[in-house]
PDB file of C-alpha atoms and ligand atoms in Angstrom:
ATOM      1  CA  MET A1270     -40.651   3.562   8.558  1.00 55.00           C
ATOM      2  CA  ALA A1271     -38.111   3.844   5.763  1.00 68.00           C
ATOM      3  CA  GLU A1272     -34.730   2.449   6.680  1.00 87.00           C
ATOM      4  CA  SER A1273     -32.173   5.187   7.266  1.00 96.00           C
ATOM      5  CA  VAL A1274     -28.530   4.917   6.221  1.00 98.00           C
ATOM      6  CA  PHE A1275     -27.528   7.230   9.072  1.00 98.00           C
ATOM      7  CA  MET A1276     -26.069   5.554  12.141  1.00 98.00           C
ATOM      8  CA  ALA A1277     -27.523   8.250  14.387  1.00 98.00           C
ATOM      9  CA  ASP A1278     -31.034   7.201  13.273  1.00 98.00           C
ATOM     10  CA  LEU A1279     -30.503   3.548  14.253  1.00 98.00           C
ATOM     11  CA  THR A1280     -31.212   1.905  17.584  1.00 98.00           C
ATOM     12  CA  TRP A1281     -28.407  -0.122  19.108  1.00 98.00           C
ATOM     13  CA  PRO A1282     -29.962  -3.457  18.064  1.00 98.00           C
ATOM     14  CA  GLU A1283     -30.260  -2.115  14.511  1.00 98.00           C
ATOM     15  CA  PHE A1284     -26.631  -0.979  14.633  1.00 98.00           C
ATOM     16  CA  GLU A1285     -25.593  -4.399  15.905  1.00 98.00           C
ATOM     17  CA  ALA A1286     -27.538  -6.113  13.120  1.00 98.00           C
ATOM     18  CA  LYS A1287     -25.664  -3.974  10.573  1.00 98.00           C
ATOM     19  CA  THR A1288     -22.288  -4.935  12.002  1.00 98.00           C
ATOM     20  CA  LYS A1289     -23.282  -8.617  12.148  1.00 97.00           C
ATOM     21  CA  ALA A1290     -24.208  -8.392   8.467  1.00 97.00           C
ATOM     22  CA  ASN A1291     -20.769  -6.836   7.900  1.00 97.00           C
ATOM     23  CA  ALA A1292     -22.206  -3.670   6.352  1.00 98.00           C
ATOM     24  CA  PRO A1293     -19.618  -1.164   5.150  1.00 98.00           C
ATOM     25  CA  PHE A1294     -19.499   1.973   7.289  1.00 98.00           C
ATOM     26  CA  PHE A1295     -18.687   5.511   6.159  1.00 99.00           C
ATOM     27  CA  LEU A1296     -17.192   8.302   8.257  1.00 99.00           C
ATOM     28  CA  PRO A1297     -17.420  11.742   6.611  1.00 99.00           C
ATOM     29  CA  VAL A1298     -14.878  14.274   7.899  1.00 99.00           C
ATOM     30  CA  GLY A1299     -15.797  17.926   7.410  1.00 98.00           C
ATOM     31  CA  ALA A1300     -14.950  21.420   8.608  1.00 98.00           C
ATOM     32  CA  THR A1301     -16.625  24.610   9.768  1.00 98.00           C
ATOM     33  CA  GLU A1302     -15.062  27.126   7.413  1.00 98.00           C
ATOM     34  CA  GLN A1303     -15.866  30.239   5.423  1.00 98.00           C
ATOM     35  CA  HIS A1304     -16.996  29.540   1.861  1.00 98.00           C
ATOM     36  CA  GLY A1305     -17.438  33.069   0.567  1.00 98.00           C
ATOM     37  CA  PRO A1306     -20.471  35.340   0.936  1.00 98.00           C
ATOM     38  CA  HIS A1307     -22.753  33.023  -1.064  1.00 98.00           C
ATOM     39  CA  LEU A1308     -22.234  29.659   0.688  1.00 98.00           C
ATOM     40  CA  PRO A1309     -22.754  28.533   4.310  1.00 98.00           C
ATOM     41  CA  LEU A1310     -19.980  27.668   6.788  1.00 98.00           C
ATOM     42  CA  GLY A1311     -21.045  24.019   6.661  1.00 98.00           C
ATOM     43  CA  VAL A1312     -20.252  23.244   3.008  1.00 98.00           C
ATOM     44  CA  ASP A1313     -17.428  20.855   3.931  1.00 98.00           C
ATOM     45  CA  VAL A1314     -19.896  18.986   6.174  1.00 98.00           C
ATOM     46  CA  ILE A1315     -22.820  18.980   3.726  1.00 98.00           C
ATOM     47  CA  LEU A1316     -20.896  17.678   0.703  1.00 98.00           C
ATOM     48  CA  PRO A1317     -19.084  14.588   2.071  1.00 98.00           C
ATOM     49  CA  THR A1318     -22.199  13.680   4.078  1.00 99.00           C
ATOM     50  CA  GLY A1319     -24.309  13.849   0.904  1.00 98.00           C
ATOM     51  CA  VAL A1320     -21.805  11.748  -1.035  1.00 98.00           C
ATOM     52  CA  CYS A1321     -21.650   9.123   1.740  1.00 99.00           C
ATOM     53  CA  GLU A1322     -25.451   8.994   1.994  1.00 98.00           C
ATOM     54  CA  ARG A1323     -25.753   8.171  -1.713  1.00 98.00           C
ATOM     55  CA  VAL A1324     -22.911   5.648  -1.718  1.00 98.00           C
ATOM     56  CA  ALA A1325     -24.248   3.948   1.413  1.00 98.00           C
ATOM     57  CA  LYS A1326     -27.694   3.563  -0.196  1.00 98.00           C
ATOM     58  CA  LYS A1327     -26.108   1.736  -3.129  1.00 97.00           C
ATOM     59  CA  VAL A1328     -24.005  -0.671  -1.071  1.00 97.00           C
ATOM     60  CA  GLY A1329     -26.214  -1.260   1.965  1.00 97.00           C
ATOM     61  CA  GLY A1330     -23.904   0.837   4.113  1.00 98.00           C
ATOM     62  CA  VAL A1331     -24.188   2.979   7.227  1.00 98.00           C
ATOM     63  CA  VAL A1332     -23.037   6.607   7.564  1.00 99.00           C
ATOM     64  CA  ALA A1333     -21.532   7.472  10.962  1.00 99.00           C
ATOM     65  CA  PRO A1334     -22.091  11.042  12.234  1.00 99.00           C
ATOM     66  CA  THR A1335     -19.938  13.499  10.287  1.00 99.00           C
ATOM     67  CA  ILE A1336     -17.043  15.126  12.153  1.00 99.00           C
ATOM     68  CA  PRO A1337     -18.129  18.784  11.871  1.00 98.00           C
ATOM     69  CA  TYR A1338     -14.764  20.482  12.591  1.00 98.00           C
ATOM     70  CA  GLY A1339     -11.544  20.096  10.645  1.00 98.00           C
ATOM     71  CA  TYR A1340      -7.886  21.030  10.600  1.00 98.00           C
ATOM     72  CA  LYS A1341      -7.015  24.744  10.293  1.00 98.00           C
ATOM     73  CA  SER A1342      -7.969  26.473   7.072  1.00 98.00           C
ATOM     74  CA  GLN A1343      -4.893  27.469   5.072  1.00 97.00           C
ATOM     75  CA  PRO A1344      -4.767  30.760   3.139  1.00 96.00           C
ATOM     76  CA  ARG A1345      -3.898  29.142  -0.196  1.00 95.00           C
ATOM     77  CA  THR A1346      -6.502  26.369   0.006  1.00 94.00           C
ATOM     78  CA  GLY A1347      -9.363  27.621   2.187  1.00 96.00           C
ATOM     79  CA  GLY A1348      -8.775  31.332   2.764  1.00 96.00           C
ATOM     80  CA  GLY A1349      -7.188  30.870   6.180  1.00 96.00           C
ATOM     81  CA  GLN A1350      -8.262  31.142   9.790  1.00 97.00           C
ATOM     82  CA  ALA A1351      -8.925  34.908   9.794  1.00 96.00           C
ATOM     83  CA  PHE A1352     -12.439  34.751   8.305  1.00 97.00           C
ATOM     84  CA  PRO A1353     -15.210  35.101  10.892  1.00 98.00           C
ATOM     85  CA  GLY A1354     -16.784  31.763  11.650  1.00 98.00           C
ATOM     86  CA  THR A1355     -13.909  29.551  10.515  1.00 98.00           C
ATOM     87  CA  THR A1356     -13.580  27.346  13.588  1.00 98.00           C
ATOM     88  CA  SER A1357     -10.927  24.649  13.503  1.00 98.00           C
ATOM     89  CA  LEU A1358      -9.093  21.981  15.443  1.00 98.00           C
ATOM     90  CA  ASN A1359      -5.380  21.545  16.053  1.00 98.00           C
ATOM     91  CA  ALA A1360      -4.034  18.719  13.878  1.00 98.00           C
ATOM     92  CA  HIS A1361      -3.401  16.614  16.971  1.00 98.00           C
ATOM     93  CA  THR A1362      -6.977  17.088  18.210  1.00 98.00           C
ATOM     94  CA  LEU A1363      -8.462  16.029  14.866  1.00 99.00           C
ATOM     95  CA  SER A1364      -6.191  12.981  14.728  1.00 98.00           C
ATOM     96  CA  MET A1365      -7.312  11.989  18.233  1.00 98.00           C
ATOM     97  CA  VAL A1366     -10.993  12.385  17.303  1.00 98.00           C
ATOM     98  CA  VAL A1367     -10.540  10.208  14.201  1.00 98.00           C
ATOM     99  CA  ARG A1368      -8.502   7.660  16.175  1.00 98.00           C
ATOM    100  CA  ASP A1369     -11.168   7.324  18.852  1.00 98.00           C
ATOM    101  CA  ILE A1370     -14.071   6.954  16.390  1.00 98.00           C
ATOM    102  CA  VAL A1371     -12.195   4.428  14.233  1.00 98.00           C
ATOM    103  CA  HIS A1372     -11.297   2.458  17.338  1.00 98.00           C
ATOM    104  CA  ASP A1373     -14.790   2.368  18.810  1.00 98.00           C
ATOM    105  CA  LEU A1374     -16.469   1.464  15.517  1.00 98.00           C
ATOM    106  CA  ALA A1375     -14.114  -1.501  15.124  1.00 98.00           C
ATOM    107  CA  LEU A1376     -14.568  -2.496  18.757  1.00 97.00           C
ATOM    108  CA  HIS A1377     -18.326  -2.645  18.155  1.00 98.00           C
ATOM    109  CA  GLY A1378     -17.973  -4.933  15.167  1.00 98.00           C
ATOM    110  CA  VAL A1379     -17.424  -2.682  12.139  1.00 98.00           C
ATOM    111  CA  ARG A1380     -14.919  -4.413   9.869  1.00 98.00           C
ATOM    112  CA  ARG A1381     -15.073  -2.276   6.727  1.00 98.00           C
ATOM    113  CA  LEU A1382     -14.815   1.480   7.066  1.00 98.00           C
ATOM    114  CA  ALA A1383     -14.384   4.231   4.464  1.00 98.00           C
ATOM    115  CA  VAL A1384     -13.232   7.582   5.867  1.00 98.00           C
ATOM    116  CA  VAL A1385     -14.432  10.198   3.383  1.00 98.00           C
ATOM    117  CA  ASN A1386     -12.702  13.566   3.624  1.00 98.00           C
ATOM    118  CA  GLY A1387     -14.513  16.766   2.645  1.00 98.00           C
ATOM    119  CA  HIS A1388     -11.912  19.416   3.603  1.00 98.00           C
ATOM    120  CA  PHE A1389      -8.541  19.677   1.880  1.00 97.00           C
ATOM    121  CA  GLU A1390      -6.516  20.485   5.019  1.00 98.00           C
ATOM    122  CA  ASN A1391      -7.779  17.405   6.873  1.00 98.00           C
ATOM    123  CA  SER A1392      -5.858  14.894   4.786  1.00 98.00           C
ATOM    124  CA  TRP A1393      -2.732  14.198   6.852  1.00 98.00           C
ATOM    125  CA  PRO A1394      -4.297  14.587  10.317  1.00 98.00           C
ATOM    126  CA  VAL A1395      -6.911  12.034   9.184  1.00 98.00           C
ATOM    127  CA  VAL A1396      -4.173   9.690   7.912  1.00 98.00           C
ATOM    128  CA  GLU A1397      -2.578   9.981  11.352  1.00 98.00           C
ATOM    129  CA  GLY A1398      -5.865   9.295  13.149  1.00 98.00           C
ATOM    130  CA  VAL A1399      -6.590   6.220  11.036  1.00 98.00           C
ATOM    131  CA  ASP A1400      -3.059   4.917  11.626  1.00 98.00           C
ATOM    132  CA  LEU A1401      -3.282   5.370  15.397  1.00 98.00           C
ATOM    133  CA  GLY A1402      -6.735   3.762  15.424  1.00 98.00           C
ATOM    134  CA  MET A1403      -5.449   0.775  13.421  1.00 98.00           C
ATOM    135  CA  ARG A1404      -2.572   0.278  15.858  1.00 98.00           C
ATOM    136  CA  GLU A1405      -4.989   0.160  18.775  1.00 97.00           C
ATOM    137  CA  ILE A1406      -7.292  -2.236  16.950  1.00 97.00           C
ATOM    138  CA  ARG A1407      -4.425  -4.624  16.269  1.00 97.00           C
ATOM    139  CA  ARG A1408      -3.384  -4.452  19.922  1.00 97.00           C
ATOM    140  CA  ASP A1409      -6.993  -5.345  20.748  1.00 95.00           C
ATOM    141  CA  GLY A1410      -6.468  -8.502  18.680  1.00 96.00           C
ATOM    142  CA  ILE A1411      -8.711  -7.505  15.763  1.00 96.00           C
ATOM    143  CA  ALA A1412      -6.911  -8.460  12.551  1.00 96.00           C
ATOM    144  CA  ASP A1413      -9.646  -8.282   9.898  1.00 96.00           C
ATOM    145  CA  PHE A1414     -10.490  -4.561  10.009  1.00 97.00           C
ATOM    146  CA  VAL A1415     -10.031  -2.675   6.716  1.00 97.00           C
ATOM    147  CA  VAL A1416     -10.103   1.116   6.345  1.00 98.00           C
ATOM    148  CA  LEU A1417     -10.236   3.106   3.114  1.00 98.00           C
ATOM    149  CA  ARG A1418      -9.397   6.807   3.298  1.00 98.00           C
ATOM    150  CA  LEU A1419     -10.241   9.106   0.428  1.00 98.00           C
ATOM    151  CA  GLU A1420     -11.025  12.599  -0.758  1.00 98.00           C
ATOM    152  CA  TYR A1421     -14.393  12.556  -2.531  1.00 98.00           C
ATOM    153  CA  TRP A1422     -13.288  15.127  -5.141  1.00 97.00           C
ATOM    154  CA  ASP A1423     -10.589  12.781  -6.460  1.00 97.00           C
ATOM    155  CA  PHE A1424     -13.399  10.724  -8.021  1.00 97.00           C
ATOM    156  CA  VAL A1425     -14.258  13.223 -10.752  1.00 97.00           C
ATOM    157  CA  ARG A1426     -13.657  11.936 -14.242  1.00 97.00           C
ATOM    158  CA  ARG A1427     -11.428  13.885 -16.628  1.00 95.00           C
ATOM    159  CA  GLU A1428     -14.327  14.201 -19.110  1.00 96.00           C
ATOM    160  CA  THR A1429     -16.494  15.853 -16.466  1.00 97.00           C
ATOM    161  CA  LEU A1430     -13.765  18.375 -15.603  1.00 96.00           C
ATOM    162  CA  ASP A1431     -13.376  19.155 -19.309  1.00 95.00           C
ATOM    163  CA  ARG A1432     -17.143  19.785 -19.544  1.00 96.00           C
ATOM    164  CA  LEU A1433     -17.088  21.999 -16.450  1.00 96.00           C
ATOM    165  CA  PHE A1434     -13.913  23.925 -17.340  1.00 95.00           C
ATOM    166  CA  PRO A1435     -13.607  24.303 -21.130  1.00 92.00           C
ATOM    167  CA  GLU A1436     -10.696  26.729 -20.518  1.00 89.00           C
ATOM    168  CA  GLY A1437      -8.875  24.295 -18.260  1.00 88.00           C
ATOM    169  CA  PHE A1438      -9.308  23.118 -14.673  1.00 90.00           C
ATOM    170  CA  PRO A1439      -7.630  25.517 -12.190  1.00 83.00           C
ATOM    171  CA  GLY A1440      -6.851  22.726  -9.694  1.00 84.00           C
ATOM    172  CA  THR A1441      -8.561  21.394  -6.598  1.00 81.00           C
ATOM    173  CA  GLU A1442      -6.784  23.760  -4.153  1.00 78.00           C
ATOM    174  CA  LEU A1443      -8.078  26.918  -5.846  1.00 84.00           C
ATOM    175  CA  GLU A1444     -11.547  25.444  -6.163  1.00 91.00           C
ATOM    176  CA  HIS A1445     -12.438  26.546  -2.641  1.00 95.00           C
ATOM    177  CA  ALA A1446     -16.008  27.968  -2.566  1.00 94.00           C
ATOM    178  CA  SER A1447     -15.878  28.035  -6.364  1.00 96.00           C
ATOM    179  CA  LEU A1448     -17.619  26.190  -9.201  1.00 97.00           C
ATOM    180  CA  LEU A1449     -17.392  22.658  -7.798  1.00 97.00           C
ATOM    181  CA  GLU A1450     -18.431  23.338  -4.204  1.00 98.00           C
ATOM    182  CA  THR A1451     -21.071  25.881  -5.251  1.00 98.00           C
ATOM    183  CA  SER A1452     -22.630  23.494  -7.794  1.00 98.00           C
ATOM    184  CA  LEU A1453     -22.681  20.591  -5.317  1.00 98.00           C
ATOM    185  CA  THR A1454     -24.252  22.783  -2.620  1.00 98.00           C
ATOM    186  CA  LEU A1455     -26.852  23.969  -5.159  1.00 98.00           C
ATOM    187  CA  LEU A1456     -27.673  20.295  -5.711  1.00 98.00           C
ATOM    188  CA  LEU A1457     -27.863  19.300  -2.027  1.00 98.00           C
ATOM    189  CA  ARG A1458     -28.992  22.441  -0.151  1.00 98.00           C
ATOM    190  CA  PRO A1459     -30.125  25.078  -2.699  1.00 98.00           C
ATOM    191  CA  GLU A1460     -31.916  27.068  -0.004  1.00 98.00           C
ATOM    192  CA  LEU A1461     -28.511  27.804   1.582  1.00 98.00           C
ATOM    193  CA  VAL A1462     -26.950  29.278  -1.581  1.00 98.00           C
ATOM    194  CA  ASP A1463     -27.325  32.923  -2.641  1.00 98.00           C
ATOM    195  CA  MET A1464     -26.068  33.192  -6.214  1.00 98.00           C
ATOM    196  CA  ARG A1465     -26.664  36.985  -6.142  1.00 98.00           C
ATOM    197  CA  LYS A1466     -23.751  37.222  -3.684  1.00 98.00           C
ATOM    198  CA  VAL A1467     -21.213  35.360  -5.815  1.00 97.00           C
ATOM    199  CA  PRO A1468     -18.137  37.653  -5.820  1.00 95.00           C
ATOM    200  CA  SER A1469     -15.817  38.441  -8.700  1.00 87.00           C
ATOM    201  CA  ASP A1470     -12.579  39.306  -6.859  1.00 86.00           C
ATOM    202  CA  GLY A1471     -10.888  36.046  -7.858  1.00 75.00           C
ATOM    203  CA  PRO A1472      -9.209  34.004  -9.060  1.00 88.00           C
ATOM    204  CA  ALA A1473      -6.521  34.165  -6.375  1.00 91.00           C
ATOM    205  CA  LYS A1474      -2.923  34.497  -7.549  1.00 91.00           C
ATOM    206  CA  PHE A1475      -0.778  32.741  -4.977  1.00 94.00           C
ATOM    207  CA  PRO A1476       2.987  32.223  -4.905  1.00 94.00           C
ATOM    208  CA  THR A1477       4.284  28.688  -4.467  1.00 94.00           C
ATOM    209  CA  TYR A1478       4.940  29.192  -0.756  1.00 95.00           C
ATOM    210  CA  ASP A1479       3.205  30.145   2.494  1.00 94.00           C
ATOM    211  CA  ARG A1480       4.026  33.259   4.522  1.00 93.00           C
ATOM    212  CA  THR A1481       3.136  33.859   8.187  1.00 94.00           C
ATOM    213  CA  PRO A1482       1.710  36.296   9.076  1.00 94.00           C
ATOM    214  CA  VAL A1483      -0.369  36.575   5.945  1.00 94.00           C
ATOM    215  CA  LYS A1484      -0.060  39.931   4.183  1.00 93.00           C
ATOM    216  CA  PRO A1485      -3.252  41.962   3.651  1.00 91.00           C
ATOM    217  CA  GLY A1486      -4.647  41.277   0.210  1.00 92.00           C
ATOM    218  CA  PHE A1487      -2.970  37.856  -0.069  1.00 94.00           C
ATOM    219  CA  VAL A1488      -6.358  36.129  -0.017  1.00 95.00           C
ATOM    220  CA  PRO A1489      -9.293  37.545  -2.060  1.00 95.00           C
ATOM    221  CA  ALA A1490     -11.431  39.540   0.397  1.00 95.00           C
ATOM    222  CA  SER A1491     -14.495  37.433  -0.421  1.00 96.00           C
ATOM    223  CA  GLY A1492     -12.783  34.166   0.551  1.00 96.00           C
ATOM    224  CA  VAL A1493     -13.644  32.678  -2.847  1.00 96.00           C
ATOM    225  CA  LEU A1494     -10.396  31.488  -4.447  1.00 95.00           C
ATOM    226  CA  ALA A1495     -11.497  30.825  -8.037  1.00 93.00           C
ATOM    227  CA  ARG A1496     -14.709  31.425  -9.975  1.00 93.00           C
ATOM    228  CA  ALA A1497     -18.183  30.485  -8.786  1.00 96.00           C
ATOM    229  CA  GLN A1498     -20.023  32.100 -11.703  1.00 95.00           C
ATOM    230  CA  GLY A1499     -21.825  29.559 -13.843  1.00 96.00           C
ATOM    231  CA  SER A1500     -22.416  27.144 -10.964  1.00 97.00           C
ATOM    232  CA  SER A1501     -25.626  25.125 -11.189  1.00 98.00           C
ATOM    233  CA  ALA A1502     -27.380  22.188  -9.594  1.00 98.00           C
ATOM    234  CA  GLU A1503     -27.118  20.379 -12.946  1.00 98.00           C
ATOM    235  CA  LYS A1504     -23.320  20.646 -12.840  1.00 98.00           C
ATOM    236  CA  GLY A1505     -23.504  19.521  -9.221  1.00 98.00           C
ATOM    237  CA  GLN A1506     -25.359  16.419 -10.396  1.00 98.00           C
ATOM    238  CA  TRP A1507     -22.621  15.607 -12.960  1.00 98.00           C
ATOM    239  CA  LEU A1508     -20.073  15.828 -10.148  1.00 98.00           C
ATOM    240  CA  MET A1509     -22.200  13.842  -7.709  1.00 98.00           C
ATOM    241  CA  ASN A1510     -22.685  11.059 -10.277  1.00 98.00           C
ATOM    242  CA  ASP A1511     -18.904  10.750 -10.681  1.00 98.00           C
ATOM    243  CA  HIS A1512     -18.250  10.836  -6.935  1.00 98.00           C
ATOM    244  CA  VAL A1513     -20.882   8.204  -6.171  1.00 98.00           C
ATOM    245  CA  GLU A1514     -20.019   5.878  -9.077  1.00 98.00           C
ATOM    246  CA  GLY A1515     -16.285   6.075  -8.397  1.00 98.00           C
ATOM    247  CA  ILE A1516     -16.522   5.562  -4.657  1.00 98.00           C
ATOM    248  CA  VAL A1517     -19.068   2.733  -5.031  1.00 98.00           C
ATOM    249  CA  ARG A1518     -16.650   1.016  -7.406  1.00 97.00           C
ATOM    250  CA  ALA A1519     -13.722   1.456  -4.989  1.00 97.00           C
ATOM    251  CA  VAL A1520     -15.719   0.244  -2.001  1.00 97.00           C
ATOM    252  CA  ARG A1521     -17.021  -2.813  -3.858  1.00 97.00           C
ATOM    253  CA  ALA A1522     -13.543  -3.713  -5.091  1.00 96.00           C
ATOM    254  CA  GLU A1523     -11.775  -3.284  -1.751  1.00 97.00           C
ATOM    255  CA  PHE A1524     -14.499  -4.683   0.469  1.00 96.00           C
ATOM    256  CA  GLY A1525     -15.412  -7.562  -1.844  1.00 88.00           C
ATOM    257  CA  LEU A1526     -19.060  -6.525  -2.223  1.00 80.00           C
ATOM    258  CA  LEU A1527     -21.165  -7.948  -5.003  1.00 72.00           C
ATOM    259  CA  GLU A1528     -23.579  -5.707  -6.875  1.00 66.00           C
ATOM    260  CA  SER A1529     -26.502  -7.899  -5.814  1.00 56.00           C
ATOM    261  CA  GLU A1530     -25.698  -7.041  -2.214  1.00 50.00           C
ATOM    262  CA  ALA A1531     -26.834  -3.469  -2.605  1.00 49.00           C
ATOM    263  CA  GLY A1532     -29.497  -2.525  -0.152  1.00 46.00           C
ATOM    264  CA  HIS A1533     -29.564  -5.641   1.976  1.00 44.00           C
ATOM    265  CA  GLY A1534     -27.466  -7.674   4.343  1.00 42.00           C
ATOM    266  CA  TYR A1535     -24.568  -9.939   3.514  1.00 43.00           C
ATOM    267  CA  ASP A1536     -22.404 -12.394   5.310  1.00 39.00           C
ATOM    268  CA  ASN A1537     -19.159 -12.321   3.427  1.00 42.00           C
ATOM    269  CA  ARG A1538     -16.594 -11.415   6.029  1.00 39.00           C
ATOM    270  CA  ALA A1539     -14.200 -13.916   4.529  1.00 36.00           C
ATOM    271  CA  ARG A1540     -14.223 -12.136   1.170  1.00 35.00           C
ATOM    272  CA  ALA A1541     -13.199  -8.801   2.652  1.00 36.00           C
ATOM    273  CA  VAL A1542      -9.630  -8.047   1.633  1.00 31.00           C
TER     274      VAL A1542
HETATM  275 ZN1   ZN B1718     -14.950  23.468   1.106  1.00 86.81          ZN
HETATM  276 MN1   MN B1719     -12.448  23.272   3.219  1.00 86.81          MN
END
């Protein structure tokens, strides 16, 4: 049986062996949110999970089950809560979920954890959850637990963005359900993408403020905020390469992993910073 990087596929003795070897753990945090008429509601789950799977394979890591719900979709970054199917948590609830998972992983011996966010609106509630989890861990007397928290899309190189957007990158916020997410989903789950349904009612033109309630027509009716035309699995692969290389580099640097450690156990707790 091929060894899985997914925690949910391990038995408890296998999990324990991973923690004893001080394997780095990954916690993807997603959302269940509209992504236009051409992409599934689970894009923000599929993408960070796929990134973590690839990174974990390179560093001998373990991927904890992805949190499938996220903080409320905002009109200017995800289309907002009004789209059918967008199902979200209060910020407090998400923070509590993150806190509890971080705490229990550390309690069971995880000492190096990367929390990998896949949904823009999750950022601060996840920061809060990690902070509350860390406080509990310290009260438990565990002093050598290190957590990285990151957004996978921040690991795209400038050159790749220039290749993808010869007319200029519109910005991560507007990229919702657009070229980046569509290309990555074409790479990971092509059977879930219907390129014939890519809309052309964008790009959104938002003011520099929020308004509640949202006026009709504020968000493009399709829920796609920029352009998805021209998306391809090949472009998704360029992005994935950047995400994986960049996050592997960060994890190795912060967790003190050597390249030779990829794929097998290590006993270097003392080198963790
Ligand atoms: Zn998304
Ligand atoms: Mn999202």
